[in-house]
mmCIF file of C-alpha atoms in Angstrom:
data_model
loop_
_atom_site.group_PDB
_atom_site.id
_atom_site.type_symbol
_atom_site.label_atom_id
_atom_site.label_comp_id
_atom_site.label_asym_id
_atom_site.label_seq_id
_atom_site.Cartn_x
_atom_site.Cartn_y
_atom_site.Cartn_z
ATOM 1 C CA UNK A 1 -22.474 -5.206 31.092
ATOM 2 C CA UNK A 2 -21.927 -4.185 27.562
ATOM 3 C CA UNK A 3 -24.535 -4.872 25.206
ATOM 4 C CA UNK A 4 -23.882 -7.589 22.516
ATOM 5 C CA UNK A 5 -24.054 -6.627 18.852
ATOM 6 C CA UNK A 6 -23.325 -8.604 15.960
ATOM 7 C CA UNK A 7 -20.426 -6.395 14.882
ATOM 8 C CA UNK A 8 -18.470 -6.677 17.907
ATOM 9 C CA UNK A 9 -15.174 -8.571 17.361
ATOM 10 C CA UNK A 10 -13.465 -8.114 20.557
ATOM 11 C CA UNK A 11 -16.104 -8.326 23.869
ATOM 12 C CA UNK A 12 -14.833 -7.840 27.392
ATOM 13 C CA UNK A 13 -17.663 -8.707 30.052
ATOM 14 C CA UNK A 14 -17.113 -7.546 33.711
ATOM 15 C CA UNK A 15 -13.455 -8.000 33.462
ATOM 16 C CA UNK A 16 -11.287 -7.314 36.771
ATOM 17 C CA UNK A 17 -7.775 -8.066 37.395
ATOM 18 C CA UNK A 18 -6.373 -8.005 41.069
ATOM 19 C CA UNK A 19 -2.589 -7.897 41.978
ATOM 20 C CA UNK A 20 -1.935 -9.082 45.415
ATOM 21 C CA UNK A 21 1.455 -8.443 47.064
ATOM 22 C CA UNK A 22 3.307 -7.435 50.437
ATOM 23 C CA UNK A 23 2.106 -3.896 50.089
ATOM 24 C CA UNK A 24 -1.691 -4.877 49.771
ATOM 25 C CA UNK A 25 -3.976 -5.296 46.898
ATOM 26 C CA UNK A 26 -3.914 -3.434 43.797
ATOM 27 C CA UNK A 27 -7.008 -3.462 41.421
ATOM 28 C CA UNK A 28 -5.560 -2.929 38.037
ATOM 29 C CA UNK A 29 -9.170 -3.482 36.302
ATOM 30 C CA UNK A 30 -12.367 -3.389 37.999
ATOM 31 C CA UNK A 31 -15.599 -4.696 36.099
ATOM 32 C CA UNK A 32 -14.517 -3.291 33.033
ATOM 33 C CA UNK A 33 -16.892 -4.049 30.004
ATOM 34 C CA UNK A 34 -16.208 -3.027 26.260
ATOM 35 C CA UNK A 35 -16.814 -4.281 23.050
ATOM 36 C CA UNK A 36 -14.828 -3.304 19.763
ATOM 37 C CA UNK A 37 -16.194 -3.541 16.209
ATOM 38 C CA UNK A 38 -13.880 -4.983 13.274
ATOM 39 C CA UNK A 39 -11.625 -2.276 12.035
ATOM 40 C CA UNK A 40 -12.221 0.048 14.588
ATOM 41 C CA UNK A 41 -8.944 1.931 16.021
ATOM 42 C CA UNK A 42 -9.585 2.275 19.677
ATOM 43 C CA UNK A 43 -7.046 3.718 21.958
ATOM 44 C CA UNK A 44 -6.921 3.349 26.025
ATOM 45 C CA UNK A 45 -5.600 6.206 27.438
ATOM 46 C CA UNK A 46 -4.726 7.259 31.400
ATOM 47 C CA UNK A 47 -1.898 7.841 33.706
ATOM 48 C CA UNK A 48 0.680 5.232 34.682
ATOM 49 C CA UNK A 49 -0.419 2.484 36.589
ATOM 50 C CA UNK A 50 -3.807 2.544 35.513
ATOM 51 C CA UNK A 51 -4.400 -0.621 34.206
ATOM 52 C CA UNK A 52 -3.864 0.183 30.519
ATOM 53 C CA UNK A 53 -1.161 -2.636 29.756
ATOM 54 C CA UNK A 54 -3.200 -4.987 32.073
ATOM 55 C CA UNK A 55 -6.209 -4.542 29.715
ATOM 56 C CA UNK A 56 -4.101 -5.100 26.527
ATOM 57 C CA UNK A 57 -2.402 -8.480 28.230
ATOM 58 C CA UNK A 58 -5.731 -9.600 28.811
ATOM 59 C CA UNK A 59 -7.360 -9.042 25.385
ATOM 60 C CA UNK A 60 -4.202 -10.388 23.942
ATOM 61 C CA UNK A 61 -4.664 -13.810 25.787
ATOM 62 C CA UNK A 62 -1.427 -13.191 27.794
ATOM 63 C CA UNK A 63 -2.659 -12.806 30.871
ATOM 64 C CA UNK A 64 -5.748 -14.422 32.700
ATOM 65 C CA UNK A 65 -8.253 -11.787 34.306
ATOM 66 C CA UNK A 66 -9.041 -12.216 38.299
ATOM 67 C CA UNK A 67 -12.838 -12.742 37.008
ATOM 68 C CA UNK A 68 -15.047 -12.133 34.081
ATOM 69 C CA UNK A 69 -14.632 -13.031 30.223
ATOM 70 C CA UNK A 70 -12.717 -11.794 27.106
ATOM 71 C CA UNK A 71 -13.851 -13.030 23.787
ATOM 72 C CA UNK A 72 -12.705 -12.424 20.014
ATOM 73 C CA UNK A 73 -14.997 -13.584 17.573
ATOM 74 C CA UNK A 74 -16.986 -15.392 19.994
ATOM 75 C CA UNK A 75 -13.873 -17.587 21.262
ATOM 76 C CA UNK A 76 -13.751 -17.334 25.002
ATOM 77 C CA UNK A 77 -10.011 -16.945 25.586
ATOM 78 C CA UNK A 78 -9.702 -18.003 29.016
ATOM 79 C CA UNK A 79 -12.087 -21.126 28.841
ATOM 80 C CA UNK A 80 -9.187 -22.742 26.470
ATOM 81 C CA UNK A 81 -6.326 -24.759 27.556
ATOM 82 C CA UNK A 82 -2.930 -23.027 27.793
ATOM 83 C CA UNK A 83 -1.872 -24.508 24.604
ATOM 84 C CA UNK A 84 -4.952 -24.052 22.815
ATOM 85 C CA UNK A 85 -4.822 -20.176 23.775
ATOM 86 C CA UNK A 86 -1.234 -20.223 22.640
ATOM 87 C CA UNK A 87 -2.135 -21.181 19.126
ATOM 88 C CA UNK A 88 -4.971 -18.902 18.926
ATOM 89 C CA UNK A 89 -2.917 -16.351 20.159
ATOM 90 C CA UNK A 90 -0.260 -17.104 17.235
ATOM 91 C CA UNK A 91 -2.720 -16.918 14.729
ATOM 92 C CA UNK A 92 -5.159 -14.298 15.827
ATOM 93 C CA UNK A 93 -3.337 -11.735 17.642
ATOM 94 C CA UNK A 94 -0.416 -9.587 16.573
ATOM 95 C CA UNK A 95 1.632 -7.659 19.239
ATOM 96 C CA UNK A 96 3.739 -4.456 18.702
ATOM 97 C CA UNK A 97 5.440 -4.040 22.049
ATOM 98 C CA UNK A 98 6.436 -0.617 23.433
ATOM 99 C CA UNK A 99 10.165 -1.234 22.935
ATOM 100 C CA UNK A 100 9.405 -3.178 19.464
ATOM 101 C CA UNK A 101 11.650 -5.782 20.530
ATOM 102 C CA UNK A 102 13.403 -6.057 16.825
ATOM 103 C CA UNK A 103 16.790 -8.010 17.378
ATOM 104 C CA UNK A 104 19.592 -5.371 16.916
ATOM 105 C CA UNK A 105 22.068 -7.443 14.910
ATOM 106 C CA UNK A 106 19.587 -8.923 12.242
ATOM 107 C CA UNK A 107 18.093 -6.668 9.411
ATOM 108 C CA UNK A 108 14.481 -5.458 8.947
ATOM 109 C CA UNK A 109 13.565 -8.635 6.675
ATOM 110 C CA UNK A 110 15.598 -11.063 8.831
ATOM 111 C CA UNK A 111 13.488 -9.726 12.107
ATOM 112 C CA UNK A 112 10.353 -10.365 10.046
ATOM 113 C CA UNK A 113 11.485 -13.970 8.915
ATOM 114 C CA UNK A 114 12.522 -14.666 12.454
ATOM 115 C CA UNK A 115 8.653 -14.921 13.337
ATOM 116 C CA UNK A 116 7.993 -17.225 10.559
ATOM 117 C CA UNK A 117 6.445 -20.628 11.698
ATOM 118 C CA UNK A 118 7.848 -24.323 10.388
ATOM 119 C CA UNK A 119 5.320 -24.748 8.182
ATOM 120 C CA UNK A 120 5.955 -21.404 6.047
ATOM 121 C CA UNK A 121 9.654 -21.913 5.997
ATOM 122 C CA UNK A 122 9.332 -25.339 4.407
ATOM 123 C CA UNK A 123 6.969 -23.508 1.585
ATOM 124 C CA UNK A 124 10.100 -21.425 0.944
ATOM 125 C CA UNK A 125 7.874 -18.438 0.421
ATOM 126 C CA UNK A 126 8.883 -16.410 3.622
ATOM 127 C CA UNK A 127 11.388 -14.013 2.487
ATOM 128 C CA UNK A 128 9.091 -13.056 -0.938
ATOM 129 C CA UNK A 129 6.421 -12.432 1.929
ATOM 130 C CA UNK A 130 8.526 -10.390 4.145
ATOM 131 C CA UNK A 131 10.167 -8.395 1.650
ATOM 132 C CA UNK A 132 6.482 -7.754 0.300
ATOM 133 C CA UNK A 133 4.895 -6.484 3.615
ATOM 134 C CA UNK A 134 8.206 -4.491 4.303
ATOM 135 C CA UNK A 135 7.591 -2.718 0.713
ATOM 136 C CA UNK A 136 3.810 -2.377 1.501
ATOM 137 C CA UNK A 137 4.836 -0.489 4.649
ATOM 138 C CA UNK A 138 7.201 1.667 2.637
ATOM 139 C CA UNK A 139 10.709 -0.175 3.616
ATOM 140 C CA UNK A 140 11.405 -1.435 0.186
ATOM 141 C CA UNK A 141 14.980 0.279 0.431
ATOM 142 C CA UNK A 142 15.337 -0.504 4.153
ATOM 143 C CA UNK A 143 14.995 -4.611 3.919
ATOM 144 C CA UNK A 144 18.744 -4.970 4.674
ATOM 145 C CA UNK A 145 18.948 -2.252 7.274
ATOM 146 C CA UNK A 146 19.547 -3.088 10.958
ATOM 147 C CA UNK A 147 17.531 -1.354 13.575
ATOM 148 C CA UNK A 148 19.962 1.009 14.677
ATOM 149 C CA UNK A 149 20.091 2.148 11.289
ATOM 150 C CA UNK A 150 16.296 2.875 10.979
ATOM 151 C CA UNK A 151 14.343 5.692 12.144
ATOM 152 C CA UNK A 152 11.726 5.564 15.017
ATOM 153 C CA UNK A 153 8.824 5.176 12.568
ATOM 154 C CA UNK A 154 10.656 2.688 10.323
ATOM 155 C CA UNK A 155 11.086 0.515 13.240
ATOM 156 C CA UNK A 156 7.426 0.517 14.247
ATOM 157 C CA UNK A 157 6.392 -0.488 10.823
ATOM 158 C CA UNK A 158 9.050 -3.198 10.715
ATOM 159 C CA UNK A 159 7.605 -4.716 13.855
ATOM 160 C CA UNK A 160 4.093 -4.482 12.355
ATOM 161 C CA UNK A 161 5.132 -6.202 9.352
ATOM 162 C CA UNK A 162 6.633 -8.987 11.944
ATOM 163 C CA UNK A 163 3.297 -8.845 13.883
ATOM 164 C CA UNK A 164 0.896 -9.711 10.782
ATOM 165 C CA UNK A 165 3.607 -11.415 8.467
ATOM 166 C CA UNK A 166 2.636 -15.277 9.163
ATOM 167 C CA UNK A 167 -1.000 -14.873 10.162
ATOM 168 C CA UNK A 168 -4.116 -12.789 9.619
ATOM 169 C CA UNK A 169 -4.260 -11.367 13.204
ATOM 170 C CA UNK A 170 -7.781 -10.367 13.942
ATOM 171 C CA UNK A 171 -6.464 -8.029 16.767
ATOM 172 C CA UNK A 172 -3.301 -5.975 16.615
ATOM 173 C CA UNK A 173 -2.182 -4.858 20.201
ATOM 174 C CA UNK A 174 -0.026 -1.970 20.552
ATOM 175 C CA UNK A 175 1.757 -0.819 23.670
ATOM 176 C CA UNK A 176 2.541 2.661 23.996
ATOM 177 C CA UNK A 177 4.549 3.279 20.919
ATOM 178 C CA UNK A 178 5.395 6.762 21.649
ATOM 179 C CA UNK A 179 5.251 8.071 18.226
ATOM 180 C CA UNK A 180 3.074 5.927 16.441
ATOM 181 C CA UNK A 181 0.907 7.958 13.886
ATOM 182 C CA UNK A 182 -2.749 7.258 12.845
ATOM 183 C CA UNK A 183 -1.229 6.305 9.192
ATOM 184 C CA UNK A 184 0.890 3.651 10.800
ATOM 185 C CA UNK A 185 -1.901 2.106 12.779
ATOM 186 C CA UNK A 186 -4.271 2.396 9.433
ATOM 187 C CA UNK A 187 -1.529 0.552 7.510
ATOM 188 C CA UNK A 188 -1.496 -2.357 9.864
ATOM 189 C CA UNK A 189 -5.490 -2.570 9.204
ATOM 190 C CA UNK A 190 -5.055 -2.410 5.416
ATOM 191 C CA UNK A 191 -2.581 -5.347 5.641
ATOM 192 C CA UNK A 192 -5.061 -7.659 7.419
ATOM 193 C CA UNK A 193 -8.242 -6.588 6.307
ATOM 194 C CA UNK A 194 -10.588 -6.029 9.043
ATOM 195 C CA UNK A 195 -8.289 -6.151 12.080
ATOM 196 C CA UNK A 196 -8.881 -4.002 15.181
ATOM 197 C CA UNK A 197 -5.727 -2.092 16.474
ATOM 198 C CA UNK A 198 -5.829 -1.126 20.293
ATOM 199 C CA UNK A 199 -3.383 1.006 21.459
ATOM 200 C CA UNK A 200 -2.441 2.248 24.932
ATOM 201 C CA UNK A 201 -1.772 6.045 25.479
ATOM 202 C CA UNK A 202 -0.279 7.547 28.535
ATOM 203 C CA UNK A 203 -1.846 10.912 28.123
ATOM 204 C CA UNK A 204 -4.812 12.264 26.441
ATOM 205 C CA UNK A 205 -2.831 14.332 24.108
ATOM 206 C CA UNK A 206 -1.244 11.176 22.413
ATOM 207 C CA UNK A 207 -4.376 9.822 21.725
ATOM 208 C CA UNK A 208 -5.814 13.179 20.090
ATOM 209 C CA UNK A 209 -2.413 13.484 17.949
ATOM 210 C CA UNK A 210 -3.175 9.842 16.508
ATOM 211 C CA UNK A 211 -6.465 11.157 15.159
ATOM 212 C CA UNK A 212 -8.869 9.840 17.744
ATOM 213 C CA UNK A 213 -10.576 11.756 20.407
ATOM 214 C CA UNK A 214 -10.131 10.703 23.670
ATOM 215 C CA UNK A 215 -13.056 9.729 25.961
ATOM 216 C CA UNK A 216 -14.466 12.249 28.580
ATOM 217 C CA UNK A 217 -17.475 10.527 29.992
ATOM 218 C CA UNK A 218 -17.889 9.149 33.342
ATOM 219 C CA UNK A 219 -16.273 5.625 34.236
ATOM 220 C CA UNK A 220 -19.678 3.878 34.480
ATOM 221 C CA UNK A 221 -20.666 5.565 30.783
ATOM 222 C CA UNK A 222 -17.283 4.467 29.569
ATOM 223 C CA UNK A 223 -17.882 0.758 30.717
ATOM 224 C CA UNK A 224 -20.690 0.613 28.520
ATOM 225 C CA UNK A 225 -19.827 2.408 25.446
ATOM 226 C CA UNK A 226 -18.467 1.067 22.097
ATOM 227 C CA UNK A 227 -15.926 4.071 21.715
ATOM 228 C CA UNK A 228 -13.027 4.709 19.816
ATOM 229 C CA UNK A 229 -11.176 5.659 23.042
ATOM 230 C CA UNK A 230 -11.366 4.607 26.721
ATOM 231 C CA UNK A 231 -9.790 6.400 29.787
ATOM 232 C CA UNK A 232 -8.694 4.658 32.735
#
């Protein structure tokens, strides 16, 4: 079990997740205990099928683990009702998916506006907010470009703007954006104050290229560590 610290924003304690199917049981996560501090950029690296995405989905309040607890700022995610967990996820967690999921026929600013909640729409501040965030991420001259007219890095930044535009997420989960650089991840932290970005990387080299050294300790040691990178 990870030693609790006052600085821990995200806490996983003895988290396991099992998939049962016709071909037998798959243990995607086995007794994982980790803690992440506010503002820490953490990378989970490992081969395909090692449980990286399952871990992020558990942290992101999207997949209930088979056992164990996942907490963000002291809130036990899976002790809540589904409705309460959805509300928490909307306000406290931002997602940047592997394929980014930008709507191809909408412009960058329209993609960000699409995620605006009704309350924000009624206040008529949505466009100013969306344009300001995109400008902060270096896309001031790309507001009306569609995803197909943007570079991969520009699309990633548009997806980050959408993830943080209408709330102040404490956690940013990114699913293997192939060329996401450290500066892009750091920009997300800057936009949200003390958010904790967690990325997954298929190879250790991907973690190294992002500016975070991959973990090399044993599995038992890693499960107790509050490190910047965790191998599975």
